[in-house]
PDB file of C-alpha atoms and ligand atoms in Angstrom:
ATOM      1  CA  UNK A  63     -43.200-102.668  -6.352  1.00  0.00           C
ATOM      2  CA  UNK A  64     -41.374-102.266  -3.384  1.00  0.00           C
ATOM      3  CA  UNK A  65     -42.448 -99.123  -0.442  1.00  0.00           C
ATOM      4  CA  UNK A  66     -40.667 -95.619  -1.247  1.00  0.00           C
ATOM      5  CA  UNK A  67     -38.740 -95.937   1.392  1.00  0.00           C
ATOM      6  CA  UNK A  68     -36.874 -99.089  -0.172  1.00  0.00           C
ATOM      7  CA  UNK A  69     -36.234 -97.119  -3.618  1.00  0.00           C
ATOM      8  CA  UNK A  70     -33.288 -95.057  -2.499  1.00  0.00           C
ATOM      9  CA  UNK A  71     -30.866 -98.074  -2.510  1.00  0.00           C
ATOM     10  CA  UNK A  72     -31.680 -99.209  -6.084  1.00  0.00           C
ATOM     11  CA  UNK A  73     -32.610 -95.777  -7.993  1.00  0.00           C
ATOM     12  CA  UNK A  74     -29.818 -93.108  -5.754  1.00  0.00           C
ATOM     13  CA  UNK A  75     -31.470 -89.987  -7.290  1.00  0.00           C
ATOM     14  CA  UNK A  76     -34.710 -90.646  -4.791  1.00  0.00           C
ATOM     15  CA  UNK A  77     -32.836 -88.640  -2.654  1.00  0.00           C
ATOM     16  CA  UNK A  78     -31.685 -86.160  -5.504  1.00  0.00           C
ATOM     17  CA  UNK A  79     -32.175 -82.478  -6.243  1.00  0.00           C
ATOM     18  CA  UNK A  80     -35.469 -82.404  -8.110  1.00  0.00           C
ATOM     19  CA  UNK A  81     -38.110 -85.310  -6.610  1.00  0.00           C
ATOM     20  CA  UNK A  82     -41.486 -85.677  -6.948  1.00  0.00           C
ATOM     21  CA  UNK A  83     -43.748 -85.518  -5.951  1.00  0.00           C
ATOM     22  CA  UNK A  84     -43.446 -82.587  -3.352  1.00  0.00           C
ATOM     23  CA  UNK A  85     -46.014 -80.596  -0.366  1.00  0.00           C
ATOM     24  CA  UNK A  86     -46.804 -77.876  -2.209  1.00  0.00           C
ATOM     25  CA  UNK A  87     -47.064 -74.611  -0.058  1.00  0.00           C
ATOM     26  CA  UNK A  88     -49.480 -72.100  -1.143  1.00  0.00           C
ATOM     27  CA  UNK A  89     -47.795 -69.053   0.992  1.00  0.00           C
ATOM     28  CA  UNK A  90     -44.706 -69.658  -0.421  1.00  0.00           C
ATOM     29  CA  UNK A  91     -45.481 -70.117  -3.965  1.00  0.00           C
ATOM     30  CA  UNK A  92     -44.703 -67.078  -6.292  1.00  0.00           C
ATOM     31  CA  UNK A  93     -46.660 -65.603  -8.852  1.00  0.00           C
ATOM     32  CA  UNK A  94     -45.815 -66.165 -12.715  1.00  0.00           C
ATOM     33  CA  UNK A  95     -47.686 -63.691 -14.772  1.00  0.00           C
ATOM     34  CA  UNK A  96     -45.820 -64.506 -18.094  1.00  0.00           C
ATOM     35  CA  UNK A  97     -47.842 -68.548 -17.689  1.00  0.00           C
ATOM     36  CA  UNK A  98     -50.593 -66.437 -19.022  1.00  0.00           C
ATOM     37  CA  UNK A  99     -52.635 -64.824 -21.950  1.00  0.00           C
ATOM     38  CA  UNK A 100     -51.510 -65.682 -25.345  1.00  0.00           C
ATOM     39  CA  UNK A 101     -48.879 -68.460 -23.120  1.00  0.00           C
ATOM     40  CA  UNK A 102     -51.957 -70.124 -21.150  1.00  0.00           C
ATOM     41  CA  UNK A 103     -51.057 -73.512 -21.021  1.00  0.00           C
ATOM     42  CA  UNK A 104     -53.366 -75.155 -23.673  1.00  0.00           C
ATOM     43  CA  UNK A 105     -54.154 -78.623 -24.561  1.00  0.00           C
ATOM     44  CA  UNK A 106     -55.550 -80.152 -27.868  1.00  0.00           C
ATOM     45  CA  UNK A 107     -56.790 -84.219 -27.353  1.00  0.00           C
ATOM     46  CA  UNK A 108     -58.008 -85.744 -30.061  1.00  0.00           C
ATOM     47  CA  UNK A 109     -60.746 -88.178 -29.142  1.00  0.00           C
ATOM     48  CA  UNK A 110     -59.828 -92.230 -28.349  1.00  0.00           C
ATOM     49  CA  UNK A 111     -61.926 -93.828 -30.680  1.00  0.00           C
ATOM     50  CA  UNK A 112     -61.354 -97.357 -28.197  1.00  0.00           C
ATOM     51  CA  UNK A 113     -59.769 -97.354 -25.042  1.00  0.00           C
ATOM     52  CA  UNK A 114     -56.388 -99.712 -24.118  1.00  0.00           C
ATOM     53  CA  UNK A 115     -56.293-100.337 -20.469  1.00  0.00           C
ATOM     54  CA  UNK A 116     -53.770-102.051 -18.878  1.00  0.00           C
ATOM     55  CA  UNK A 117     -52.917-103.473 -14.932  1.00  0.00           C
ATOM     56  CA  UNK A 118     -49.163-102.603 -14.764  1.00  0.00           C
ATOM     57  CA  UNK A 119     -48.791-103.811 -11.683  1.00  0.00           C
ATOM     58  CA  UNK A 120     -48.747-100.238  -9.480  1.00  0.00           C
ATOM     59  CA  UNK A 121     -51.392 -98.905 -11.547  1.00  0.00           C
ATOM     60  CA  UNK A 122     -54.118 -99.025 -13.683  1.00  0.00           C
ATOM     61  CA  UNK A 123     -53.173 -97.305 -16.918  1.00  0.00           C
ATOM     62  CA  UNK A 124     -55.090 -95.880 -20.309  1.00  0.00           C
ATOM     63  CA  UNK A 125     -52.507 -95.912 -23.050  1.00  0.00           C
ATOM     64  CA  UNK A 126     -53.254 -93.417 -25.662  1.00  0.00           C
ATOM     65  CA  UNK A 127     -52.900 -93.843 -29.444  1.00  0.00           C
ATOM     66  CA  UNK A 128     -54.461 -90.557 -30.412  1.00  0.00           C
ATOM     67  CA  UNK A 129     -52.215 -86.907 -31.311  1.00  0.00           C
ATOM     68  CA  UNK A 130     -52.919 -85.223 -28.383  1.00  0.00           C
ATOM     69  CA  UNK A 131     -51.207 -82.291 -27.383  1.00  0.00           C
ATOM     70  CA  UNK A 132     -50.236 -79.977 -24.818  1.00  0.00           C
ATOM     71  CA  UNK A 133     -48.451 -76.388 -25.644  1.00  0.00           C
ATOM     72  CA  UNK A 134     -47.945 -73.010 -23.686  1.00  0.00           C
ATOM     73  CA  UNK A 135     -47.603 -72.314 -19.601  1.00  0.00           C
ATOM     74  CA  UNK A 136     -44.431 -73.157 -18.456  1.00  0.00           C
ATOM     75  CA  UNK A 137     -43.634 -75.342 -21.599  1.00  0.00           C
ATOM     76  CA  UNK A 138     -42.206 -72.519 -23.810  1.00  0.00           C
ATOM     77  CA  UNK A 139     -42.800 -73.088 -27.274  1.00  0.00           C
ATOM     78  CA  UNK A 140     -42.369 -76.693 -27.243  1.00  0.00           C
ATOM     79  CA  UNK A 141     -44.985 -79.077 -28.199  1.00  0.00           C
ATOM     80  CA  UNK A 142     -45.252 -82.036 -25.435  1.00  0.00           C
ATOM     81  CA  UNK A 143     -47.537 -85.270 -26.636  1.00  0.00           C
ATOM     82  CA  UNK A 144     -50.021 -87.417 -24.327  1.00  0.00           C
ATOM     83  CA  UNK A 145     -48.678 -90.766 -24.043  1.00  0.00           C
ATOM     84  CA  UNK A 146     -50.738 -92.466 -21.141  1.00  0.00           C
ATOM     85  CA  UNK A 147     -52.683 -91.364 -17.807  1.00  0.00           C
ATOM     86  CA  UNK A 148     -52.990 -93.374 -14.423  1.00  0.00           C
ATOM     87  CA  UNK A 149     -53.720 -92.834 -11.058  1.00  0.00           C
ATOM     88  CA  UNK A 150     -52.506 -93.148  -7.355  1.00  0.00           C
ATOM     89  CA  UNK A 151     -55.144 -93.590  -4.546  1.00  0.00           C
ATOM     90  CA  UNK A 152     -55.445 -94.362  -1.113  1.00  0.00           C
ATOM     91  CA  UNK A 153     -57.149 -97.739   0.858  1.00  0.00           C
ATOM     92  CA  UNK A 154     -59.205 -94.828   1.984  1.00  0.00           C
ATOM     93  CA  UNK A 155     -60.695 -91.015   1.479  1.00  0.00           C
ATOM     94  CA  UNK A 156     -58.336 -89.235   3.497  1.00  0.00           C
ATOM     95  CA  UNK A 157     -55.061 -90.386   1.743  1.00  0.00           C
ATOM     96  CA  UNK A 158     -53.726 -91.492  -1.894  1.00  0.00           C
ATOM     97  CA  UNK A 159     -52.581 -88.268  -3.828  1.00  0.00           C
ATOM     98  CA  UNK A 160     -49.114 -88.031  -4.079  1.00  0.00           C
ATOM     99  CA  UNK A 161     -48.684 -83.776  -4.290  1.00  0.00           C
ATOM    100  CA  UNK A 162     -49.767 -82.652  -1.310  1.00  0.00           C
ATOM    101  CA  UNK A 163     -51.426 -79.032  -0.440  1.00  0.00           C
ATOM    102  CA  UNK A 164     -50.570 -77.402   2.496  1.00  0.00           C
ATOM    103  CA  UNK A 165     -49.712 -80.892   4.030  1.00  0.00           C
ATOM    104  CA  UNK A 166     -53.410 -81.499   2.656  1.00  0.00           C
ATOM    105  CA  UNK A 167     -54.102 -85.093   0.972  1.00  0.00           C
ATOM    106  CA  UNK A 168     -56.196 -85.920  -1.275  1.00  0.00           C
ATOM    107  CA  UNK A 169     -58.003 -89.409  -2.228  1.00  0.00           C
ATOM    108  CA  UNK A 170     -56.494 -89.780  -5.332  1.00  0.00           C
ATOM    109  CA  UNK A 171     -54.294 -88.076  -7.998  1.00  0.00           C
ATOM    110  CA  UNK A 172     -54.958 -88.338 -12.091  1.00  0.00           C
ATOM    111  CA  UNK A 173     -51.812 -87.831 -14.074  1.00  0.00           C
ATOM    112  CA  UNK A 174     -51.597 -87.338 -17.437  1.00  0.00           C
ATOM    113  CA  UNK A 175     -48.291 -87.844 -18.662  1.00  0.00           C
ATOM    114  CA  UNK A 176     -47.126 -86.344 -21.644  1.00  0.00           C
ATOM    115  CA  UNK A 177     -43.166 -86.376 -24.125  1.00  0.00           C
ATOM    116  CA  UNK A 178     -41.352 -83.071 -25.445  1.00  0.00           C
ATOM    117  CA  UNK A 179     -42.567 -83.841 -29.181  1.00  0.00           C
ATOM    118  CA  UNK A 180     -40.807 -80.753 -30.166  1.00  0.00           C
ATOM    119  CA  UNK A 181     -37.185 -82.225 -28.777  1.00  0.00           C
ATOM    120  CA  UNK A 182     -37.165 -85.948 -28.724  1.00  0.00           C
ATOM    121  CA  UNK A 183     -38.622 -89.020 -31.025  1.00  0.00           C
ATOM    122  CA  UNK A 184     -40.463 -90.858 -28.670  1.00  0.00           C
ATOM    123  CA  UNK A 185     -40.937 -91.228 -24.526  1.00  0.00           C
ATOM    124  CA  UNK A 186     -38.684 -93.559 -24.267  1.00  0.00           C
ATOM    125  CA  UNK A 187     -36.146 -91.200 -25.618  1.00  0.00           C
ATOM    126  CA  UNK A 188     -37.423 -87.982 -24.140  1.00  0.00           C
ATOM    127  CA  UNK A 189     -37.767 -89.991 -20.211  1.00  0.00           C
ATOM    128  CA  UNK A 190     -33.920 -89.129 -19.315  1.00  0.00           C
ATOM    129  CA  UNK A 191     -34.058 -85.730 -20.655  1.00  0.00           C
ATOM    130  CA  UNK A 192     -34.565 -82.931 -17.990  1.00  0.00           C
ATOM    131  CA  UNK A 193     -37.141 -81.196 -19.806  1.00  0.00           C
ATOM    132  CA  UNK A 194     -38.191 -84.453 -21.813  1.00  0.00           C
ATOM    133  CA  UNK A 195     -41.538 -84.841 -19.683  1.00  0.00           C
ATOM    134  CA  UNK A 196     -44.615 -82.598 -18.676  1.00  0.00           C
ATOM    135  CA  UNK A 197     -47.371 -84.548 -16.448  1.00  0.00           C
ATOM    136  CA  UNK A 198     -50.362 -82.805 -15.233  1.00  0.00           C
ATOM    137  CA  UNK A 199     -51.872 -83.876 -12.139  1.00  0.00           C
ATOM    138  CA  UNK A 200     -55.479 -83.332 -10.759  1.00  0.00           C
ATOM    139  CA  UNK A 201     -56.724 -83.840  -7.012  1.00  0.00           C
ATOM    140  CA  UNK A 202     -59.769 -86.455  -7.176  1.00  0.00           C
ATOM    141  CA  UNK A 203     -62.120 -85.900  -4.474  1.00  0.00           C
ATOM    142  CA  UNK A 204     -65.424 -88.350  -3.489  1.00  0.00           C
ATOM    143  CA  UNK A 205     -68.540 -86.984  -4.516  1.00  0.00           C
ATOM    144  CA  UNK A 206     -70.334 -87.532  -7.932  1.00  0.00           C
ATOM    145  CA  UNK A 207     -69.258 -89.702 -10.446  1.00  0.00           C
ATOM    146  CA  UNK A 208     -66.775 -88.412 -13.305  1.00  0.00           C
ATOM    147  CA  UNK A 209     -68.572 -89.325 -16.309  1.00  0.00           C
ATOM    148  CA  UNK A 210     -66.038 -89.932 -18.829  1.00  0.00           C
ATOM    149  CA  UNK A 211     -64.403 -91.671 -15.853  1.00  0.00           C
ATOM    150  CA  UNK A 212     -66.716 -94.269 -15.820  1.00  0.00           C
ATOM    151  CA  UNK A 213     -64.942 -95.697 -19.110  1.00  0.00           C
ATOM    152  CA  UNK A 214     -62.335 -97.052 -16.828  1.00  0.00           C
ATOM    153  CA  UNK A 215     -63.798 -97.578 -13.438  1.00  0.00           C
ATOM    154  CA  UNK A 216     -66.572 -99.511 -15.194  1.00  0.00           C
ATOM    155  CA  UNK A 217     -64.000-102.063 -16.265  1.00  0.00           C
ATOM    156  CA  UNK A 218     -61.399-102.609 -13.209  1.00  0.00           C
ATOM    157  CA  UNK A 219     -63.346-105.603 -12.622  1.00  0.00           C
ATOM    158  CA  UNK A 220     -62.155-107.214 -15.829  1.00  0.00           C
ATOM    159  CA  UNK A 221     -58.755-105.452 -14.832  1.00  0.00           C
ATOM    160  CA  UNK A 222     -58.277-107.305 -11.781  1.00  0.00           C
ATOM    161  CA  UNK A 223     -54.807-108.695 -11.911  1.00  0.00           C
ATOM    162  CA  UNK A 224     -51.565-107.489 -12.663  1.00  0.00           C
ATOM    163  CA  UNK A 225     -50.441-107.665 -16.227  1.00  0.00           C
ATOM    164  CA  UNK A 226     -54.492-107.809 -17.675  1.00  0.00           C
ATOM    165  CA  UNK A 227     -55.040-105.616 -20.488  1.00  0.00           C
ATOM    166  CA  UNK A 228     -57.982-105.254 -22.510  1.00  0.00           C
ATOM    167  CA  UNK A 229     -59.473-102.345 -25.589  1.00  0.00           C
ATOM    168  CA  UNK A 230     -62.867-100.848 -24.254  1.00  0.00           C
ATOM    169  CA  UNK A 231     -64.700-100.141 -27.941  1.00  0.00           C
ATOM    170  CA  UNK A 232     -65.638 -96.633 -26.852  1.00  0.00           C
ATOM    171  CA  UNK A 233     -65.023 -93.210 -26.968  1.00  0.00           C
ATOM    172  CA  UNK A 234     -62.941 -91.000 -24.442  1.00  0.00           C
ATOM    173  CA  UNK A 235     -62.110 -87.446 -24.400  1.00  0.00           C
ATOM    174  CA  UNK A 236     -58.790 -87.408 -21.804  1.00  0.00           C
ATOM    175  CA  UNK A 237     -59.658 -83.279 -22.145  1.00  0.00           C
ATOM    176  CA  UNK A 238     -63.197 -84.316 -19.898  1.00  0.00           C
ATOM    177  CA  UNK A 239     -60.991 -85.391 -17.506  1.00  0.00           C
ATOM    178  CA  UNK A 240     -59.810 -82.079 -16.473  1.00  0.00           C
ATOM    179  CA  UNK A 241     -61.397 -79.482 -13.983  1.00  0.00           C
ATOM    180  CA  UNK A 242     -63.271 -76.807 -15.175  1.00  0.00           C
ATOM    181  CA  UNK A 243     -60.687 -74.487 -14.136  1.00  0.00           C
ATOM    182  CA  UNK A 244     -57.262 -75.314 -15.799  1.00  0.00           C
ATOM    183  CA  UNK A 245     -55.709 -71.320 -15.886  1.00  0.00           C
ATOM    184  CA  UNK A 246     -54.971 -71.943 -12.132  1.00  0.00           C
ATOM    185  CA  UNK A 247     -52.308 -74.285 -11.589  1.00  0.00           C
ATOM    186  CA  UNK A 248     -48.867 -74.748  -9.359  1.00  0.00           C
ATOM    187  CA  UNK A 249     -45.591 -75.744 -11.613  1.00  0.00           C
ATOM    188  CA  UNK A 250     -42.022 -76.766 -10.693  1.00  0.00           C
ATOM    189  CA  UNK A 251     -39.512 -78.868 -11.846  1.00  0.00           C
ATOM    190  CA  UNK A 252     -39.280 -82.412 -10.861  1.00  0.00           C
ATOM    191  CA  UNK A 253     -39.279 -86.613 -11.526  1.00  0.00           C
ATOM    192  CA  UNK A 254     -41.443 -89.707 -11.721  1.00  0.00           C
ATOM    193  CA  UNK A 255     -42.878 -90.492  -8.631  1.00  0.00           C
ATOM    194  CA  UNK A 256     -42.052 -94.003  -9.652  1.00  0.00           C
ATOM    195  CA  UNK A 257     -39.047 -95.846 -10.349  1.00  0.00           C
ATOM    196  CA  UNK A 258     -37.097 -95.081 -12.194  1.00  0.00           C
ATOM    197  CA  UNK A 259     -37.615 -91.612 -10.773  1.00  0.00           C
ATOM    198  CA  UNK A 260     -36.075 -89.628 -13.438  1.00  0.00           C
ATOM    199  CA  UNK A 261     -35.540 -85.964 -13.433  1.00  0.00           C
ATOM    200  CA  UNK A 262     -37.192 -85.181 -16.082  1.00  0.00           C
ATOM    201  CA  UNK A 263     -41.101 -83.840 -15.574  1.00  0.00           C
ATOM    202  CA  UNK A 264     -41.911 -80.509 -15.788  1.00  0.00           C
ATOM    203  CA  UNK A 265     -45.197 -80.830 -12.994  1.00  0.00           C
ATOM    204  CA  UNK A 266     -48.368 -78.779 -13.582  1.00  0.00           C
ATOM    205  CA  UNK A 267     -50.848 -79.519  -9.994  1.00  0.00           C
ATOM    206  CA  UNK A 268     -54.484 -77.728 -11.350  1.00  0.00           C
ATOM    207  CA  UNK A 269     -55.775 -76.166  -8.104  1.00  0.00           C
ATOM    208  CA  UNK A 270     -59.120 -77.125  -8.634  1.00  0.00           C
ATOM    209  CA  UNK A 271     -60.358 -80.875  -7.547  1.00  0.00           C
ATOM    210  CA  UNK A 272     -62.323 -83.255  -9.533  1.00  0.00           C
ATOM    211  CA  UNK A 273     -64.853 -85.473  -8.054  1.00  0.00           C
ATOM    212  CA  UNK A 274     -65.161 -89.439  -8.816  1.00  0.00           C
ATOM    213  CA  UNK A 275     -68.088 -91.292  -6.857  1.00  0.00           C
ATOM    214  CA  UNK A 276     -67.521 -93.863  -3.544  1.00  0.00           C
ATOM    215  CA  UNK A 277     -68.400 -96.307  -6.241  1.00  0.00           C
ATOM    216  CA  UNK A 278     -65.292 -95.389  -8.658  1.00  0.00           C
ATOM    217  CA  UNK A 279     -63.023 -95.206  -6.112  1.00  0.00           C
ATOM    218  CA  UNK A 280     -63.693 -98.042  -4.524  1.00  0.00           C
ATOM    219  CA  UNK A 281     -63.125 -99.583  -7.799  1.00  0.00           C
ATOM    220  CA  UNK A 282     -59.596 -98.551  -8.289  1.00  0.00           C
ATOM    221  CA  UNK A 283     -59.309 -99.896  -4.118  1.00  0.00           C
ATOM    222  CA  UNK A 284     -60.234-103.305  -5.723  1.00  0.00           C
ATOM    223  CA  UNK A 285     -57.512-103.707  -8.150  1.00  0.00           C
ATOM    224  CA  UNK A 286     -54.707-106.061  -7.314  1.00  0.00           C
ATOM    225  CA  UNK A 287     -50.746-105.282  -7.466  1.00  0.00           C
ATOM    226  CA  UNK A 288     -47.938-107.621  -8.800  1.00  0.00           C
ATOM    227  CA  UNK A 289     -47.422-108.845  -5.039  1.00  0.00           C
ATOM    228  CA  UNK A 290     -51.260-110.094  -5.294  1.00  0.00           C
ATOM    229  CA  UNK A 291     -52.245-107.139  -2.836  1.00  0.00           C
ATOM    230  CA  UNK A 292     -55.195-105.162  -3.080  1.00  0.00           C
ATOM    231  CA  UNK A 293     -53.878-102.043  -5.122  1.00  0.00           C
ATOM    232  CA  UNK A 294     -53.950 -99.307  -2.511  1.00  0.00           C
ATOM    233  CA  UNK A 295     -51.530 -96.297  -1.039  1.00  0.00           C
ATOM    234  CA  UNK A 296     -49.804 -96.542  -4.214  1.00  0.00           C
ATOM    235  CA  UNK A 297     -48.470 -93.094  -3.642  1.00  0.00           C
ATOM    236  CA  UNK A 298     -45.031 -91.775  -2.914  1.00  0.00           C
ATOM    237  CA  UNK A 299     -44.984 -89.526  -0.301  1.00  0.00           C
ATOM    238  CA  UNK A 300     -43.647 -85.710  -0.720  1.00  0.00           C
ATOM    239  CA  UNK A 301     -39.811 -85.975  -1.073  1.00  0.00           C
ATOM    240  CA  UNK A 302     -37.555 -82.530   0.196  1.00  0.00           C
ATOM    241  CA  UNK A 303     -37.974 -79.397  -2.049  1.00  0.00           C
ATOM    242  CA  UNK A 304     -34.281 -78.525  -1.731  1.00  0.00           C
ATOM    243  CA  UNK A 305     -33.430 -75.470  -4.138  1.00  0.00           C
ATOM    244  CA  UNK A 306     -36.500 -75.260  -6.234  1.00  0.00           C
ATOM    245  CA  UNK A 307     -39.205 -72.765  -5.992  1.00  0.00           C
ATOM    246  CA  UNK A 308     -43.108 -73.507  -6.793  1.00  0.00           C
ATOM    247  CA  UNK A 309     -44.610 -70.866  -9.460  1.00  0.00           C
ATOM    248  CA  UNK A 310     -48.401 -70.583  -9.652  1.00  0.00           C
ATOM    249  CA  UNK A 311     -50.689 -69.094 -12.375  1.00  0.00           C
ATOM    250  CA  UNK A 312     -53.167 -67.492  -9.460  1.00  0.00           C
ATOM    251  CA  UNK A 313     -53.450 -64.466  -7.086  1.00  0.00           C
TER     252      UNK A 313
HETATM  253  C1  LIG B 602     -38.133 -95.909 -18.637  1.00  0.00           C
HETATM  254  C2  LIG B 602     -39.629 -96.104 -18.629  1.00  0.00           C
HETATM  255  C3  LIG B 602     -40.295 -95.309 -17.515  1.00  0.00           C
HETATM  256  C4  LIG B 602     -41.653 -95.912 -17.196  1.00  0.00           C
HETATM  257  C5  LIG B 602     -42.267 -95.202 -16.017  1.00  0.00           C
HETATM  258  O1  LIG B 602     -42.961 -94.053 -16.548  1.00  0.00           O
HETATM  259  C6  LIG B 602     -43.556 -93.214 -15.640  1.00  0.00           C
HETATM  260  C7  LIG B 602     -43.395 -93.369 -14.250  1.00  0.00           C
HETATM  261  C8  LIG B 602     -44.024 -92.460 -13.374  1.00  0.00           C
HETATM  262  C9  LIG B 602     -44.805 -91.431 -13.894  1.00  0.00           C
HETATM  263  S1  LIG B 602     -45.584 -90.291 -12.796  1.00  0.00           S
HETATM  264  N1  LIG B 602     -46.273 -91.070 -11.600  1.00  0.00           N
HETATM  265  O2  LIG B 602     -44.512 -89.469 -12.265  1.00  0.00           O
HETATM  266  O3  LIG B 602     -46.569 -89.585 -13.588  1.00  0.00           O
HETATM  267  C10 LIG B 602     -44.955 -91.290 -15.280  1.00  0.00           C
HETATM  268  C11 LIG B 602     -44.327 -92.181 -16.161  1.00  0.00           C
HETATM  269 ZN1  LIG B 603     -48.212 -91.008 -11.540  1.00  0.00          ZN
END
């Protein structure tokens, strides 16, 4: 894949009215009381029994064949199904997440994308849709090892190339993958941070970090792209807010 910058000739809505990702700033943020109580954004994952990764290239991907499901929050009363999760990193600590906090970057950034379930009959179908897609993304920060994470950093070595795939026979639990803390979270609308950038995610940023290990990190650093580069900065930088306003969950 081509740099961000590049994007805007063959996808025009990278410079459109709802991009992702975006520098999210905490003063300016406003409070959403009605995200919470019997509304609390809630998710139900159902177990993989094996895990399908694949090296698409800008990413290294888990696809998910299990009914998982996330409900509540800003979502309304639709029902919006995991699909896949992926990540963006950095060639080093200090950079990699695409959502920014305060103008404050993270090493990496864990989404977990998810369809409108309720609305639509597949992703494919619900990717266009301007409230087709809900991704929730969590800061990764070095320090100790994810455990559940270890299911794919344990096997980017067999991952190496772009286009390998290969079905881990093991267990993972995509709700382990979440912080502790998922009642405090930013929300606005915007797009895949990829092309083709589509207008159609409904973001949820947790506040709280999770850590992965030097060792998993440097893991994902090892991967290789579809140019035969080592997979790193795979991020899009924040794009312009423009008219939208950033809700959060927290006081
Ligand atoms: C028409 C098929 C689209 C394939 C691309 O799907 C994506 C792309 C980006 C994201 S992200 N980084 O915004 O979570 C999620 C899903
Ligand atoms: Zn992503």
């Amino acid at each position: 894949m081509k740099r961000p910058s590049t994007w805007g000739k063959d996808f025009p809505i990278a410079n459109g009215e709802r991009q992702s990702p975006i520098d999210i700033v905490t003063s300016a943020a406003e409070y959403d009381s009605d995200v919470q109580g019997s509304n609390a954004l809630s998710t139900n994952y159902t177990p993989e029994s094996e895990v399908k990764l694949v090296n698409n290239g800008h990413s290294i991907m888990c696809q998910i064949t299990k009914k998982g499901v996330l409900t509540g929050g800003p979502l309304g009363k639709d029902e919006y199904r995991l699909e896949q999760f992926h990540l963006h990193w950095g060639a080093e600590d200090g950079r990699g997440s695409e959502h920014t906090v305060d103008g404050k970057m993270y090493a990496s950034e864990l989404h977990l994308v998810h369809w409108n379930a309720s609305k639509y009959s597949s992703f494919a179908d619900a990717v266009q849709k301007p409230d087709g897609l809900a991704v929730l993304g969590i800061f990764i920060t070095p320090g100790v090892a994810c455990n559940q994470f270890k299911v794919i950093s344990d096997n980017c070595g067999k991952l190496k190339t772009s286009g390998a795939e290969m079905t881990v026979d093991t267990t993972l639990d995509p709700t382990l993958l979440l912080p502790s803390n998922t009642s405090d979270y930013w929300t606005y609308l915007g797009s895949l941070t990829t092309p083709p950038l589509f207008e159609s995610v409904t973001w949820i940023v947790f506040k709280e970090p999770v850590e992965y290990s030097k060792e998993q990190l440097l893991a994902l650093r090892n991967l290789v792209d579809s140019d035969g580069n080592h997979m790193q900065d795979n991020y899009r930088p924040p794009a312009a807010l423009k008219q939208r306003k950033v809700k959060k969950t927290f006081t």
